[in-house]
Amino acid sequence: MRLLIITALLIGLYPIPAKSQPQVEDWENYFTSAGGYPVSINVDLGLQAVAPIKERPYLIVLRTSFPVHQKTGFPDLYQVATLDSIENSLVSALLLSNGSIFAGRFTQRGLREYYFYCLDTTQYSSILHKTMVNYPSFPWLAKAKLDKTWSNYFDVLFPNPDDLDKIENRRTIVELQKKGDKLIEPREIIHTLFFTTSVNRINFLKEITIPGCIISEQPDKPEGTNAFPYKLVLSKIEKPSLEKIQPITTEMRKSAQKNSGIYKGWKTYVVK
């Protein structure tokens, strides 16, 4: 057995000031549902750390439809290459024309929408036309609007807390597998939380209902001067599988939030 700690935590022509420049792109594709239909979303999670960017207050959304699609509403395999080509062409054209930042895409029921944040919307329609004329089988329409708060990024593209939980858990489990872990052996899973007061921490412990979960750390004194100084570390012997971890992290996150706390994630070690 080799010990390795893995933690599930969250990450030109028209320059962005250094303080606003995204440091790392963090693209993630996840599936959710809207109106009872499956949805595929591809989003740059890395933008969360810098959004909204005041130098990019305008939103451009281009919607295209693909003529043949699966019952799921997603593109057939042969269409994926063309849709990727459209995306790459749009990213290049809008970057050169108005310094647009590509935030992500949304696919549902035979439709795909591409989202860009930009400096201004001057002649954006003609720029899009010059790009999409190369894809005559993909009818399209577009709109532009002021979105200073980047509400479309946070409300449409960015995963909700439950979906973000799944993403973080899956990423950690995949990282374990990359290190050679077959995910067969149970091992200690450590969960870390912080609370505003010791009373809130006690109320959290009274509320959670996770069999086999024990307290590893519960310091009497607050740590630091931040808003959540009361630390709590819980542990449980478990197999690190998504179906086992997901219900636990969801309950901890929701219970912590209810009791003025924050759930910081879980960690474990590789078992070979």
Short mmCIF file of C-alpha atoms in Angstrom, two decimals:
data_model
loop_
_atom_site.label_atom_id
_atom_site.label_comp_id
_atom_site.label_asym_id
_atom_site.label_seq_id
_atom_site.Cartn_x
_atom_site.Cartn_y
_atom_site.Cartn_z
CA MET A 1 0.00 0.00 0.00
CA ARG A 2 1.41 3.39 -0.98
CA LEU A 3 0.20 6.53 0.76
CA LEU A 4 -0.83 9.45 -1.42
CA ILE A 5 -3.25 12.14 -0.33
CA ILE A 6 -5.95 13.06 -2.85
CA THR A 7 -8.31 15.93 -2.02
CA ALA A 8 -11.68 16.79 -3.59
CA LEU A 9 -11.73 20.59 -3.77
CA LEU A 10 -12.51 23.08 -6.09
CA ILE A 11 -10.28 26.02 -9.73
CA GLY A 12 -3.50 39.96 -27.17
CA LEU A 13 -5.62 42.31 -29.05
CA TYR A 14 -8.09 42.91 -26.27
CA PRO A 15 -6.11 42.29 -23.08
CA ILE A 16 -7.70 41.69 -19.72
CA PRO A 17 -5.97 43.37 -16.76
CA ALA A 18 -3.73 40.97 -14.87
CA LYS A 19 -5.95 41.03 -11.80
CA SER A 20 -8.90 39.86 -13.92
CA GLN A 21 -7.12 37.42 -16.22
CA PRO A 22 -8.22 33.80 -15.68
CA GLN A 23 -5.15 31.95 -14.43
CA VAL A 24 -6.19 28.45 -15.44
CA GLU A 25 -8.87 27.19 -17.78
CA ASP A 26 -10.82 24.42 -16.11
CA TRP A 27 -13.21 22.88 -18.64
CA GLU A 28 -15.77 20.37 -17.50
CA ASN A 29 -18.63 18.61 -19.28
CA TYR A 30 -21.55 17.45 -17.16
CA PHE A 31 -25.13 16.29 -17.62
CA THR A 32 -28.20 17.65 -15.91
CA SER A 33 -31.85 18.18 -16.81
CA ALA A 34 -34.12 21.12 -17.61
CA GLY A 35 -37.85 20.94 -18.18
CA GLY A 36 -37.71 17.18 -17.95
CA TYR A 37 -35.15 16.88 -20.76
CA PRO A 38 -31.49 15.84 -20.52
CA VAL A 39 -28.96 18.62 -20.93
CA SER A 40 -25.24 18.51 -21.70
CA ILE A 41 -23.21 21.51 -20.51
CA ASN A 42 -19.57 22.25 -21.22
CA VAL A 43 -18.27 25.11 -19.07
CA ASP A 44 -15.01 26.74 -18.04
CA LEU A 45 -15.18 26.40 -14.26
CA GLY A 46 -11.99 28.44 -13.99
CA LEU A 47 -13.89 31.62 -14.83
CA GLN A 48 -15.74 31.42 -11.52
CA ALA A 49 -12.69 32.82 -9.72
CA VAL A 50 -12.64 36.02 -11.81
CA ALA A 51 -16.24 36.51 -12.97
CA PRO A 52 -17.83 38.88 -13.51
CA ILE A 53 -15.08 40.57 -15.50
CA LYS A 54 -16.04 44.23 -15.78
CA GLU A 55 -14.08 44.60 -19.03
CA ARG A 56 -16.31 41.95 -20.61
CA PRO A 57 -19.86 43.08 -19.70
CA TYR A 58 -21.63 42.00 -22.90
CA LEU A 59 -22.95 38.55 -23.67
CA ILE A 60 -23.26 37.03 -27.14
CA VAL A 61 -25.27 33.83 -27.49
CA LEU A 62 -25.40 31.91 -30.75
CA ARG A 63 -27.92 29.09 -31.10
CA THR A 64 -27.74 26.50 -33.83
CA SER A 65 -29.77 23.37 -34.49
CA PHE A 66 -28.61 20.07 -35.89
CA PRO A 67 -31.04 18.45 -38.32
CA VAL A 68 -30.78 14.86 -37.10
CA HIS A 69 -30.42 14.02 -33.45
CA GLN A 70 -30.81 11.12 -31.09
CA LYS A 71 -33.89 10.61 -28.95
CA THR A 72 -31.86 12.13 -26.14
CA GLY A 73 -31.65 15.39 -28.06
CA PHE A 74 -27.86 15.18 -28.36
CA PRO A 75 -25.94 15.14 -31.65
CA ASP A 76 -25.07 11.96 -33.49
CA LEU A 77 -21.39 11.08 -33.58
CA TYR A 78 -20.89 12.29 -37.13
CA GLN A 79 -22.28 15.72 -36.19
CA VAL A 80 -20.00 16.21 -33.21
CA ALA A 81 -17.00 16.99 -35.42
CA THR A 82 -18.91 19.71 -37.27
CA LEU A 83 -20.25 21.23 -34.07
CA ASP A 84 -16.71 21.26 -32.67
CA SER A 85 -15.54 22.99 -35.86
CA ILE A 86 -18.27 25.62 -35.46
CA GLU A 87 -17.17 26.18 -31.88
CA ASN A 88 -13.50 26.59 -32.81
CA SER A 89 -14.39 28.97 -35.64
CA LEU A 90 -16.58 31.10 -33.39
CA VAL A 91 -13.96 31.26 -30.67
CA SER A 92 -11.30 32.40 -33.14
CA ALA A 93 -13.50 34.93 -34.95
CA LEU A 94 -14.91 36.57 -31.83
CA LEU A 95 -11.57 36.65 -30.06
CA LEU A 96 -10.02 38.53 -32.97
CA SER A 97 -12.96 40.88 -33.48
CA ASN A 98 -13.85 41.95 -29.93
CA GLY A 99 -11.72 39.96 -27.49
CA SER A 100 -14.52 37.59 -26.55
CA ILE A 101 -14.08 35.00 -23.81
CA PHE A 102 -15.76 31.67 -24.51
CA ALA A 103 -17.61 30.65 -21.34
CA GLY A 104 -19.26 27.43 -22.46
CA ARG A 105 -22.03 25.72 -24.38
CA PHE A 106 -25.46 24.26 -23.67
CA THR A 107 -26.96 21.35 -25.63
CA GLN A 108 -30.58 20.17 -25.41
CA ARG A 109 -33.31 18.79 -27.72
CA GLY A 110 -31.40 19.23 -30.97
CA LEU A 111 -30.15 22.71 -30.07
CA ARG A 112 -26.73 23.98 -29.08
CA GLU A 113 -25.99 27.42 -27.65
CA TYR A 114 -22.53 29.00 -27.43
CA TYR A 115 -21.89 31.71 -24.81
CA PHE A 116 -19.31 34.49 -25.16
CA TYR A 117 -18.49 37.50 -22.97
CA CYS A 118 -17.00 40.47 -24.78
CA LEU A 119 -15.87 44.09 -24.65
CA ASP A 120 -18.59 45.32 -26.99
CA THR A 121 -21.03 44.02 -29.59
CA THR A 122 -20.04 46.20 -32.56
CA GLN A 123 -20.76 44.34 -35.80
CA TYR A 124 -21.07 41.06 -33.96
CA SER A 125 -23.89 39.92 -36.26
CA SER A 126 -21.80 40.28 -39.41
CA ILE A 127 -18.91 38.47 -37.73
CA LEU A 128 -21.16 35.56 -36.87
CA HIS A 129 -22.62 35.51 -40.38
CA LYS A 130 -19.15 35.29 -41.94
CA THR A 131 -18.43 32.30 -39.70
CA MET A 132 -21.72 30.43 -40.00
CA VAL A 133 -21.96 30.78 -43.78
CA ASN A 134 -19.44 27.95 -43.84
CA TYR A 135 -21.97 25.66 -42.16
CA PRO A 136 -25.12 25.85 -44.30
CA SER A 137 -26.67 22.72 -42.77
CA PHE A 138 -26.77 24.37 -39.35
CA PRO A 139 -29.40 27.13 -39.16
CA TRP A 140 -28.67 29.68 -36.48
CA LEU A 141 -29.75 32.80 -34.69
CA ALA A 142 -27.97 35.02 -32.21
CA LYS A 143 -28.53 37.72 -29.65
CA ALA A 144 -26.40 40.11 -27.64
CA LYS A 145 -27.18 41.84 -24.38
CA LEU A 146 -25.62 43.57 -21.43
CA ASP A 147 -24.86 41.08 -18.64
CA LYS A 148 -22.61 42.86 -16.16
CA THR A 149 -23.13 40.26 -13.47
CA TRP A 150 -22.48 37.33 -15.84
CA SER A 151 -25.82 35.89 -14.79
CA ASN A 152 -25.95 33.58 -17.80
CA TYR A 153 -22.61 32.08 -16.82
CA PHE A 154 -23.67 31.44 -13.24
CA ASP A 155 -27.35 30.61 -13.81
CA VAL A 156 -27.21 28.68 -17.11
CA LEU A 157 -23.74 27.18 -17.47
CA PHE A 158 -22.28 26.84 -13.99
CA PRO A 159 -23.27 23.64 -12.15
CA ASN A 160 -25.64 23.85 -9.21
CA PRO A 161 -24.29 22.63 -5.83
CA ASP A 162 -25.49 19.05 -6.39
CA ASP A 163 -23.93 18.85 -9.86
CA LEU A 164 -20.73 20.46 -8.58
CA ASP A 165 -20.58 17.82 -5.84
CA LYS A 166 -20.77 15.10 -8.49
CA ILE A 167 -18.05 16.74 -10.58
CA GLU A 168 -15.65 17.10 -7.65
CA ASN A 169 -16.28 13.56 -6.41
CA ARG A 170 -15.86 12.07 -9.87
CA ARG A 171 -12.63 13.99 -10.46
CA THR A 172 -11.15 12.71 -7.22
CA ILE A 173 -12.17 9.12 -7.92
CA VAL A 174 -10.71 9.33 -11.43
CA GLU A 175 -7.47 10.68 -9.95
CA LEU A 176 -7.32 7.70 -7.59
CA GLN A 177 -7.74 5.37 -10.55
CA LYS A 178 -4.95 7.16 -12.43
CA LYS A 179 -2.67 6.42 -9.48
CA GLY A 180 -3.42 2.71 -9.79
CA ASP A 181 -6.18 2.39 -7.20
CA LYS A 182 -8.77 -0.24 -8.17
CA LEU A 183 -11.26 1.20 -5.65
CA ILE A 184 -11.91 -2.25 -4.18
CA GLU A 185 -10.51 -1.89 -0.67
CA PRO A 186 -12.34 0.17 1.98
CA ARG A 187 -10.15 2.82 3.58
CA GLU A 188 -10.46 5.91 5.76
CA ILE A 189 -12.26 8.78 4.05
CA ILE A 190 -11.69 12.10 5.83
CA HIS A 191 -14.17 14.98 5.58
CA THR A 192 -13.36 18.54 6.70
CA LEU A 193 -15.83 21.24 7.67
CA PHE A 194 -15.76 24.69 9.28
CA PHE A 195 -18.45 26.58 11.23
CA THR A 196 -19.10 30.10 12.43
CA THR A 197 -19.66 29.03 16.05
CA SER A 198 -19.13 25.96 18.19
CA VAL A 199 -22.89 25.80 18.76
CA ASN A 200 -23.49 25.52 15.02
CA ARG A 201 -20.93 22.74 14.89
CA ILE A 202 -22.73 20.85 17.66
CA ASN A 203 -26.08 21.31 15.90
CA PHE A 204 -24.58 19.91 12.71
CA LEU A 205 -23.37 16.81 14.55
CA LYS A 206 -26.83 16.28 16.01
CA GLU A 207 -28.42 16.54 12.58
CA ILE A 208 -26.32 14.30 10.33
CA THR A 209 -27.29 10.66 9.98
CA ILE A 210 -24.29 8.93 8.42
CA PRO A 211 -23.69 5.44 9.88
CA GLY A 212 -20.08 4.71 10.83
CA CYS A 213 -18.99 8.34 10.72
CA ILE A 214 -16.77 9.33 13.67
CA ILE A 215 -15.19 12.56 14.89
CA SER A 216 -11.46 12.77 14.20
CA GLU A 217 -10.88 16.41 15.14
CA GLN A 218 -13.02 18.90 17.03
CA PRO A 219 -10.74 21.65 18.42
CA ASP A 220 -12.20 23.61 21.34
CA LYS A 221 -10.53 26.86 20.30
CA PRO A 222 -11.30 28.68 17.05
CA GLU A 223 -8.63 28.61 14.34
CA GLY A 224 -7.61 31.92 12.76
CA THR A 225 -9.77 35.01 12.40
CA ASN A 226 -11.90 34.08 9.40
CA ALA A 227 -15.70 33.82 9.45
CA PHE A 228 -15.62 30.02 9.89
CA PRO A 229 -13.06 29.37 12.65
CA TYR A 230 -14.51 26.21 14.21
CA LYS A 231 -13.06 23.16 12.54
CA LEU A 232 -14.55 19.69 12.39
CA VAL A 233 -12.96 16.60 10.85
CA LEU A 234 -15.02 13.46 10.40
CA SER A 235 -13.89 10.08 9.09
CA LYS A 236 -15.53 6.93 7.83
CA ILE A 237 -14.22 3.61 6.54
CA GLU A 238 -15.62 3.32 3.05
CA LYS A 239 -14.89 2.32 -0.54
CA PRO A 240 -14.21 5.49 -2.55
CA SER A 241 -16.90 4.96 -5.16
CA LEU A 242 -19.21 7.63 -6.51
CA GLU A 243 -22.33 5.79 -5.37
CA LYS A 244 -20.93 5.57 -1.81
CA ILE A 245 -19.40 9.04 -1.56
CA GLN A 246 -22.10 11.10 -3.26
CA PRO A 247 -24.87 10.74 -0.64
CA ILE A 248 -22.39 11.51 2.14
CA THR A 249 -20.96 14.68 0.61
CA THR A 250 -24.42 15.92 -0.32
CA GLU A 251 -25.74 15.46 3.22
CA MET A 252 -22.68 17.06 4.77
CA ARG A 253 -22.78 20.06 2.45
CA LYS A 254 -26.49 20.70 2.96
CA SER A 255 -26.38 20.16 6.72
CA ALA A 256 -23.32 22.38 7.06
CA GLN A 257 -24.97 25.17 5.09
CA LYS A 258 -28.10 24.87 7.25
CA ASN A 259 -25.95 25.30 10.37
CA SER A 260 -23.82 28.22 9.17
CA GLY A 261 -20.93 26.06 8.10
CA ILE A 262 -19.04 25.08 4.97
CA TYR A 263 -18.03 21.65 3.73
CA LYS A 264 -14.48 21.76 2.36
CA GLY A 265 -14.31 18.32 0.78
CA TRP A 266 -12.84 14.90 1.43
CA LYS A 267 -9.50 13.17 1.12
CA THR A 268 -8.12 9.67 1.25
CA TYR A 269 -5.10 7.65 0.15
CA VAL A 270 -4.31 5.34 -2.74
CA VAL A 271 -4.54 1.61 -2.10
CA LYS A 272 -2.76 -0.66 -4.58
#
